[in-house]
Amino acid sequence: MTFDRRDFPLLMGTDIAYLDNAATAQRPQCVLDAEKDFYEKANANPLRGLYPLSIAATEAYEEAREAVRGFLNAKRKEEIIFTRNTTESINLVAYSYGLSHVKAGDEVLVSIMEHHSNLLPWQMVCRQTGAVLRFIECEMDGSIDLNKVEQLITPRTKIVAMTQVSNVLGRVNPIREVADLAHRVGAVMVVDGAQSTPHMPVDVQALGADFLAFSGHKVYGPMGIGALYGRYELLEKMPPFLTGGEMIESVTREGATYAELPYKFEAGTCNAAGAVGLHAAIDYVEQAGFQRMHEREVALVARALTGIQAMPWIHVLGSDKAEEHSGIITFTVDGVHPHDISEILASDGVAIRAGHHCAQPLLKYLGHPSTARASLAFYNTEEDVDRLLASLSTLRERMGYGK
Ligand code: 7TS
């Protein structure tokens, strides 16, 4: 197995410096092949037919579940539920666990840096139950002060939901410590792993996560497939989120008994090809090795931060240490709107993202309505970074500020 930019056909077929990996990553050839192979060689509706093709499809789907179990170090395969993405995984927890366990007067605690996907579902739970939503505010460099968390967690706290890595700041949050504080009062810990799973080994047992969500498309896998890890004892008692085919044991005119885990939470025809593609992505990442990926990403971020430091009109959010960015560099440029930054960079063939990054409360808290964000992956090159820096160095001049 190689570990190389050449594994990524889109990157080889374009001269764009693709620096929007936090939005979605590129896929290696093995992922594209795995999806294609499924449709060419094993396509049938999994879990239904008793003929060999359907059995092959079922096996491929279940092998993918086992791969996700290993990827997250979950104890049991039944703890892995396939969903469309992180957003759907968190909604499953909010609708199923949240609405049945949270009561008026209880509290749900989230951090100020949550992506809207890990905020709106909890707003919904609080609205519908009469519970109160509270916020853990980070420090200005993006770090979390555990003393503040400790003060906010009380016997009224039923759910603590936090991202392991912010999609704006890129900093790793102290999930294990927060989970321990949550468990002390009997609350459950919901972890958004959308931005951590592409960059580091994520171990749900070591983290003390009761639930953890992630998206396939950010870990070099296909779009439209994601997963939720849930602790067996919790999932077992939770009501279904979506109902219909495939999630039942038996149905009468009046009602139904539900299937065992994990099928109780997988209503309708599954995305088997997506799961098979995700399996290939997990194999790719595990063979590439997070340590090597991390070293590449830190070196690229360090190069970018050094270049940016020479441009005093650019301000980077979060830590000033390259190893605390998970490839993410969010910044503002004095006098230039992030949308202008992004358009000018696009005209130079550099793809970055501008806007609120679906984290509006965080940006408001940090005092920026909008920012620009470059997010790097291990397959980016020094040349990609240098193109970013070259384009940035011309920005103010091109906006009419003079040399
Ligand atoms: N949580 C975090 C921390 C994220 O960064 C994202 C997507 C999501 C949840 C939602 O993931 P989805 O796959 O369900 O859409 N973040 C971004 C981003 O930063 N730019 O585009 C999508």
PDB file of C-alpha atoms in Angstrom, residues 105-277:
ATOM      1  CA  GLY A 105     -35.542  21.575  34.296  1.00  0.00           C
ATOM      2  CA  ASP A 106     -32.694  19.299  33.140  1.00  0.00           C
ATOM      3  CA  GLU A 107     -29.668  20.749  31.383  1.00  0.00           C
ATOM      4  CA  VAL A 108     -27.838  19.926  28.176  1.00  0.00           C
ATOM      5  CA  LEU A 109     -24.284  21.221  27.941  1.00  0.00           C
ATOM      6  CA  VAL A 110     -22.513  21.952  24.670  1.00  0.00           C
ATOM      7  CA  SER A 111     -19.363  23.862  23.862  1.00  0.00           C
ATOM      8  CA  ILE A 112     -19.456  27.229  22.150  1.00  0.00           C
ATOM      9  CA  MET A 113     -17.365  25.810  19.290  1.00  0.00           C
ATOM     10  CA  GLU A 114     -19.868  23.216  18.086  1.00  0.00           C
ATOM     11  CA  HIS A 115     -20.659  22.865  14.416  1.00  0.00           C
ATOM     12  CA  HIS A 116     -24.379  23.596  13.915  1.00  0.00           C
ATOM     13  CA  SER A 117     -24.836  19.802  13.523  1.00  0.00           C
ATOM     14  CA  ASN A 118     -23.975  19.359  17.186  1.00  0.00           C
ATOM     15  CA  LEU A 119     -25.980  22.375  18.327  1.00  0.00           C
ATOM     16  CA  LEU A 120     -29.343  22.506  16.553  1.00  0.00           C
ATOM     17  CA  PRO A 121     -30.346  18.955  17.599  1.00  0.00           C
ATOM     18  CA  TRP A 122     -29.770  19.950  21.249  1.00  0.00           C
ATOM     19  CA  GLN A 123     -31.673  23.206  20.788  1.00  0.00           C
ATOM     20  CA  MET A 124     -34.542  21.054  19.518  1.00  0.00           C
ATOM     21  CA  VAL A 125     -34.329  18.696  22.526  1.00  0.00           C
ATOM     22  CA  CYS A 126     -34.377  21.635  24.941  1.00  0.00           C
ATOM     23  CA  ARG A 127     -37.264  23.320  23.141  1.00  0.00           C
ATOM     24  CA  GLN A 128     -39.358  20.172  23.163  1.00  0.00           C
ATOM     25  CA  THR A 129     -38.604  19.089  26.734  1.00  0.00           C
ATOM     26  CA  GLY A 130     -38.280  22.398  28.563  1.00  0.00           C
ATOM     27  CA  ALA A 131     -34.639  21.656  29.421  1.00  0.00           C
ATOM     28  CA  VAL A 132     -32.001  24.393  29.470  1.00  0.00           C
ATOM     29  CA  LEU A 133     -29.110  24.555  26.986  1.00  0.00           C
ATOM     30  CA  ARG A 134     -25.843  25.744  28.537  1.00  0.00           C
ATOM     31  CA  PHE A 135     -22.536  26.602  26.869  1.00  0.00           C
ATOM     32  CA  ILE A 136     -18.947  25.859  27.736  1.00  0.00           C
ATOM     33  CA  GLU A 137     -17.031  28.901  26.474  1.00  0.00           C
ATOM     34  CA  CYS A 138     -13.480  28.316  25.322  1.00  0.00           C
ATOM     35  CA  GLU A 139     -10.509  30.603  25.958  1.00  0.00           C
ATOM     36  CA  MET A 140      -9.561  33.030  23.173  1.00  0.00           C
ATOM     37  CA  ASP A 141      -6.880  30.607  21.913  1.00  0.00           C
ATOM     38  CA  GLY A 142      -9.541  27.889  21.643  1.00  0.00           C
ATOM     39  CA  SER A 143      -8.469  25.882  24.672  1.00  0.00           C
ATOM     40  CA  ILE A 144     -11.010  24.544  27.172  1.00  0.00           C
ATOM     41  CA  ASP A 145     -10.608  25.344  30.869  1.00  0.00           C
ATOM     42  CA  LEU A 146     -11.696  22.205  32.720  1.00  0.00           C
ATOM     43  CA  ASN A 147     -12.433  24.222  35.876  1.00  0.00           C
ATOM     44  CA  LYS A 148     -15.138  26.065  33.965  1.00  0.00           C
ATOM     45  CA  VAL A 149     -16.525  22.756  32.692  1.00  0.00           C
ATOM     46  CA  GLU A 150     -16.565  21.381  36.225  1.00  0.00           C
ATOM     47  CA  GLN A 151     -18.580  24.370  37.422  1.00  0.00           C
ATOM     48  CA  LEU A 152     -21.125  23.976  34.620  1.00  0.00           C
ATOM     49  CA  ILE A 153     -21.738  20.252  35.144  1.00  0.00           C
ATOM     50  CA  THR A 154     -24.328  19.745  37.889  1.00  0.00           C
ATOM     51  CA  PRO A 155     -26.743  16.974  38.865  1.00  0.00           C
ATOM     52  CA  ARG A 156     -29.201  18.643  36.445  1.00  0.00           C
ATOM     53  CA  THR A 157     -26.858  17.929  33.490  1.00  0.00           C
ATOM     54  CA  LYS A 158     -28.117  14.976  31.439  1.00  0.00           C
ATOM     55  CA  ILE A 159     -26.118  15.308  28.212  1.00  0.00           C
ATOM     56  CA  VAL A 160     -22.714  16.835  27.443  1.00  0.00           C
ATOM     57  CA  ALA A 161     -22.076  17.195  23.696  1.00  0.00           C
ATOM     58  CA  MET A 162     -18.668  18.293  22.458  1.00  0.00           C
ATOM     59  CA  THR A 163     -16.608  18.109  19.331  1.00  0.00           C
ATOM     60  CA  GLN A 164     -13.246  16.384  19.656  1.00  0.00           C
ATOM     61  CA  VAL A 165     -11.726  18.820  17.137  1.00  0.00           C
ATOM     62  CA  SER A 166     -13.252  22.167  16.151  1.00  0.00           C
ATOM     63  CA  ASN A 167     -13.723  22.656  12.406  1.00  0.00           C
ATOM     64  CA  VAL A 168     -12.664  26.299  12.874  1.00  0.00           C
ATOM     65  CA  LEU A 169      -9.772  26.075  15.340  1.00  0.00           C
ATOM     66  CA  GLY A 170      -8.487  22.553  14.733  1.00  0.00           C
ATOM     67  CA  ARG A 171      -7.521  22.139  18.354  1.00  0.00           C
ATOM     68  CA  VAL A 172      -8.088  18.802  20.147  1.00  0.00           C
ATOM     69  CA  ASN A 173     -10.482  19.077  23.091  1.00  0.00           C
ATOM     70  CA  PRO A 174      -9.955  17.183  26.393  1.00  0.00           C
ATOM     71  CA  ILE A 175     -12.818  14.742  25.774  1.00  0.00           C
ATOM     72  CA  ARG A 176     -11.690  12.126  28.313  1.00  0.00           C
ATOM     73  CA  GLU A 177     -11.582  14.689  31.122  1.00  0.00           C
ATOM     74  CA  VAL A 178     -14.959  16.190  30.179  1.00  0.00           C
ATOM     75  CA  ALA A 179     -16.484  12.692  29.894  1.00  0.00           C
ATOM     76  CA  ASP A 180     -15.224  11.850  33.398  1.00  0.00           C
ATOM     77  CA  LEU A 181     -16.893  14.999  34.762  1.00  0.00           C
ATOM     78  CA  ALA A 182     -20.113  14.153  32.896  1.00  0.00           C
ATOM     79  CA  HIS A 183     -20.138  10.581  34.192  1.00  0.00           C
ATOM     80  CA  ARG A 184     -19.676  11.758  37.763  1.00  0.00           C
ATOM     81  CA  VAL A 185     -23.209  13.206  37.643  1.00  0.00           C
ATOM     82  CA  GLY A 186     -24.666  10.404  35.499  1.00  0.00           C
ATOM     83  CA  ALA A 187     -24.753  12.443  32.253  1.00  0.00           C
ATOM     84  CA  VAL A 188     -23.881  10.899  28.888  1.00  0.00           C
ATOM     85  CA  MET A 189     -21.023  12.141  26.718  1.00  0.00           C
ATOM     86  CA  VAL A 190     -21.788  12.728  23.032  1.00  0.00           C
ATOM     87  CA  VAL A 191     -18.683  13.272  20.897  1.00  0.00           C
ATOM     88  CA  ASP A 192     -18.616  14.816  17.439  1.00  0.00           C
ATOM     89  CA  GLY A 193     -15.747  13.018  15.719  1.00  0.00           C
ATOM     90  CA  ALA A 194     -16.204  14.589  12.269  1.00  0.00           C
ATOM     91  CA  GLN A 195     -12.892  16.481  12.394  1.00  0.00           C
ATOM     92  CA  SER A 196     -10.898  14.136  14.628  1.00  0.00           C
ATOM     93  CA  THR A 197     -11.378  10.840  12.767  1.00  0.00           C
ATOM     94  CA  PRO A 198      -9.470  12.109   9.680  1.00  0.00           C
ATOM     95  CA  HIS A 199      -6.412  13.045  11.746  1.00  0.00           C
ATOM     96  CA  MET A 200      -5.888  10.786  14.763  1.00  0.00           C
ATOM     97  CA  PRO A 201      -6.722   7.386  16.187  1.00  0.00           C
ATOM     98  CA  VAL A 202     -10.111   7.702  17.908  1.00  0.00           C
ATOM     99  CA  ASP A 203     -10.779   5.154  20.639  1.00  0.00           C
ATOM    100  CA  VAL A 204     -14.304   5.402  22.059  1.00  0.00           C
ATOM    101  CA  GLN A 205     -13.373   3.373  25.137  1.00  0.00           C
ATOM    102  CA  ALA A 206     -10.287   5.425  25.960  1.00  0.00           C
ATOM    103  CA  LEU A 207     -12.282   8.637  25.405  1.00  0.00           C
ATOM    104  CA  GLY A 208     -15.155   7.543  27.643  1.00  0.00           C
ATOM    105  CA  ALA A 209     -17.583   8.400  24.824  1.00  0.00           C
ATOM    106  CA  ASP A 210     -21.146   7.152  25.210  1.00  0.00           C
ATOM    107  CA  PHE A 211     -21.892   8.211  21.626  1.00  0.00           C
ATOM    108  CA  LEU A 212     -19.529   9.271  18.840  1.00  0.00           C
ATOM    109  CA  ALA A 213     -20.470  10.416  15.343  1.00  0.00           C
ATOM    110  CA  PHE A 214     -18.390  10.757  12.178  1.00  0.00           C
ATOM    111  CA  SER A 215     -18.731  11.126   8.396  1.00  0.00           C
ATOM    112  CA  GLY A 216     -17.173   8.891   5.750  1.00  0.00           C
ATOM    113  CA  HIS A 217     -16.497  11.743   3.327  1.00  0.00           C
ATOM    114  CA  LYS A 218     -14.090  13.482   5.701  1.00  0.00           C
ATOM    115  CA  VAL A 219     -11.980  10.334   6.234  1.00  0.00           C
ATOM    116  CA  TYR A 220     -11.305   9.831   2.516  1.00  0.00           C
ATOM    117  CA  GLY A 221     -14.437   7.686   2.126  1.00  0.00           C
ATOM    118  CA  PRO A 222     -17.613   8.228   0.114  1.00  0.00           C
ATOM    119  CA  MET A 223     -20.276  10.869   0.681  1.00  0.00           C
ATOM    120  CA  GLY A 224     -23.617   9.674   2.046  1.00  0.00           C
ATOM    121  CA  ILE A 225     -22.191   7.202   4.566  1.00  0.00           C
ATOM    122  CA  GLY A 226     -21.367   7.907   8.174  1.00  0.00           C
ATOM    123  CA  ALA A 227     -21.588   6.111  11.455  1.00  0.00           C
ATOM    124  CA  LEU A 228     -22.720   6.429  15.013  1.00  0.00           C
ATOM    125  CA  TYR A 229     -21.063   4.559  17.843  1.00  0.00           C
ATOM    126  CA  GLY A 230     -23.325   4.096  20.856  1.00  0.00           C
ATOM    127  CA  ARG A 231     -22.698   2.191  24.070  1.00  0.00           C
ATOM    128  CA  TYR A 232     -24.662  -1.067  23.861  1.00  0.00           C
ATOM    129  CA  GLU A 233     -26.499  -0.638  27.172  1.00  0.00           C
ATOM    130  CA  LEU A 234     -27.780   2.773  26.044  1.00  0.00           C
ATOM    131  CA  LEU A 235     -28.687   1.832  22.462  1.00  0.00           C
ATOM    132  CA  GLU A 236     -30.551  -1.233  23.657  1.00  0.00           C
ATOM    133  CA  LYS A 237     -33.032   0.835  25.657  1.00  0.00           C
ATOM    134  CA  MET A 238     -33.478   3.625  23.109  1.00  0.00           C
ATOM    135  CA  PRO A 239     -36.541   3.881  20.855  1.00  0.00           C
ATOM    136  CA  PRO A 240     -36.020   3.847  17.068  1.00  0.00           C
ATOM    137  CA  PHE A 241     -35.286   7.125  15.312  1.00  0.00           C
ATOM    138  CA  LEU A 242     -36.656   6.280  11.849  1.00  0.00           C
ATOM    139  CA  THR A 243     -39.210   3.533  11.328  1.00  0.00           C
ATOM    140  CA  GLY A 244     -40.147   1.346   8.363  1.00  0.00           C
ATOM    141  CA  GLY A 245     -38.548  -1.579   6.598  1.00  0.00           C
ATOM    142  CA  GLU A 246     -35.521  -3.537   7.815  1.00  0.00           C
ATOM    143  CA  MET A 247     -35.738  -2.308  11.413  1.00  0.00           C
ATOM    144  CA  ILE A 248     -38.515  -4.660  12.520  1.00  0.00           C
ATOM    145  CA  GLU A 249     -38.835  -8.142  13.945  1.00  0.00           C
ATOM    146  CA  SER A 250     -42.545  -8.463  13.137  1.00  0.00           C
ATOM    147  CA  VAL A 251     -45.405  -6.157  12.223  1.00  0.00           C
ATOM    148  CA  THR A 252     -49.160  -6.385  12.821  1.00  0.00           C
ATOM    149  CA  ARG A 253     -51.940  -4.010  11.772  1.00  0.00           C
ATOM    150  CA  GLU A 254     -51.575  -2.208  15.060  1.00  0.00           C
ATOM    151  CA  GLY A 255     -47.907  -2.226  15.802  1.00  0.00           C
ATOM    152  CA  ALA A 256     -44.471  -3.756  15.509  1.00  0.00           C
ATOM    153  CA  THR A 257     -41.655  -5.269  17.467  1.00  0.00           C
ATOM    154  CA  TYR A 258     -38.281  -3.904  16.562  1.00  0.00           C
ATOM    155  CA  ALA A 259     -35.205  -5.682  15.298  1.00  0.00           C
ATOM    156  CA  GLU A 260     -32.115  -6.268  17.403  1.00  0.00           C
ATOM    157  CA  LEU A 261     -29.198  -3.846  17.393  1.00  0.00           C
ATOM    158  CA  PRO A 262     -27.888  -2.381  15.197  1.00  0.00           C
ATOM    159  CA  TYR A 263     -30.763  -2.938  12.735  1.00  0.00           C
ATOM    160  CA  LYS A 264     -33.300  -1.199  14.989  1.00  0.00           C
ATOM    161  CA  PHE A 265     -31.613   2.044  13.937  1.00  0.00           C
ATOM    162  CA  GLU A 266     -31.109   1.289  10.246  1.00  0.00           C
ATOM    163  CA  ALA A 267     -34.527   1.720   8.651  1.00  0.00           C
ATOM    164  CA  GLY A 268     -34.830   1.289   4.884  1.00  0.00           C
ATOM    165  CA  THR A 269     -32.353   0.033   2.295  1.00  0.00           C
ATOM    166  CA  CYS A 270     -28.853   0.735   3.508  1.00  0.00           C
ATOM    167  CA  ASN A 271     -26.010   2.430   1.644  1.00  0.00           C
ATOM    168  CA  ALA A 272     -24.017  -0.771   1.229  1.00  0.00           C
ATOM    169  CA  ALA A 273     -21.735   0.564  -1.516  1.00  0.00           C
ATOM    170  CA  GLY A 274     -20.969   3.568   0.691  1.00  0.00           C
ATOM    171  CA  ALA A 275     -20.183   1.289   3.621  1.00  0.00           C
ATOM    172  CA  VAL A 276     -17.881  -0.805   1.428  1.00  0.00           C
ATOM    173  CA  GLY A 277     -16.152   2.384   0.247  1.00  0.00           C
TER     174      GLY A 277
END
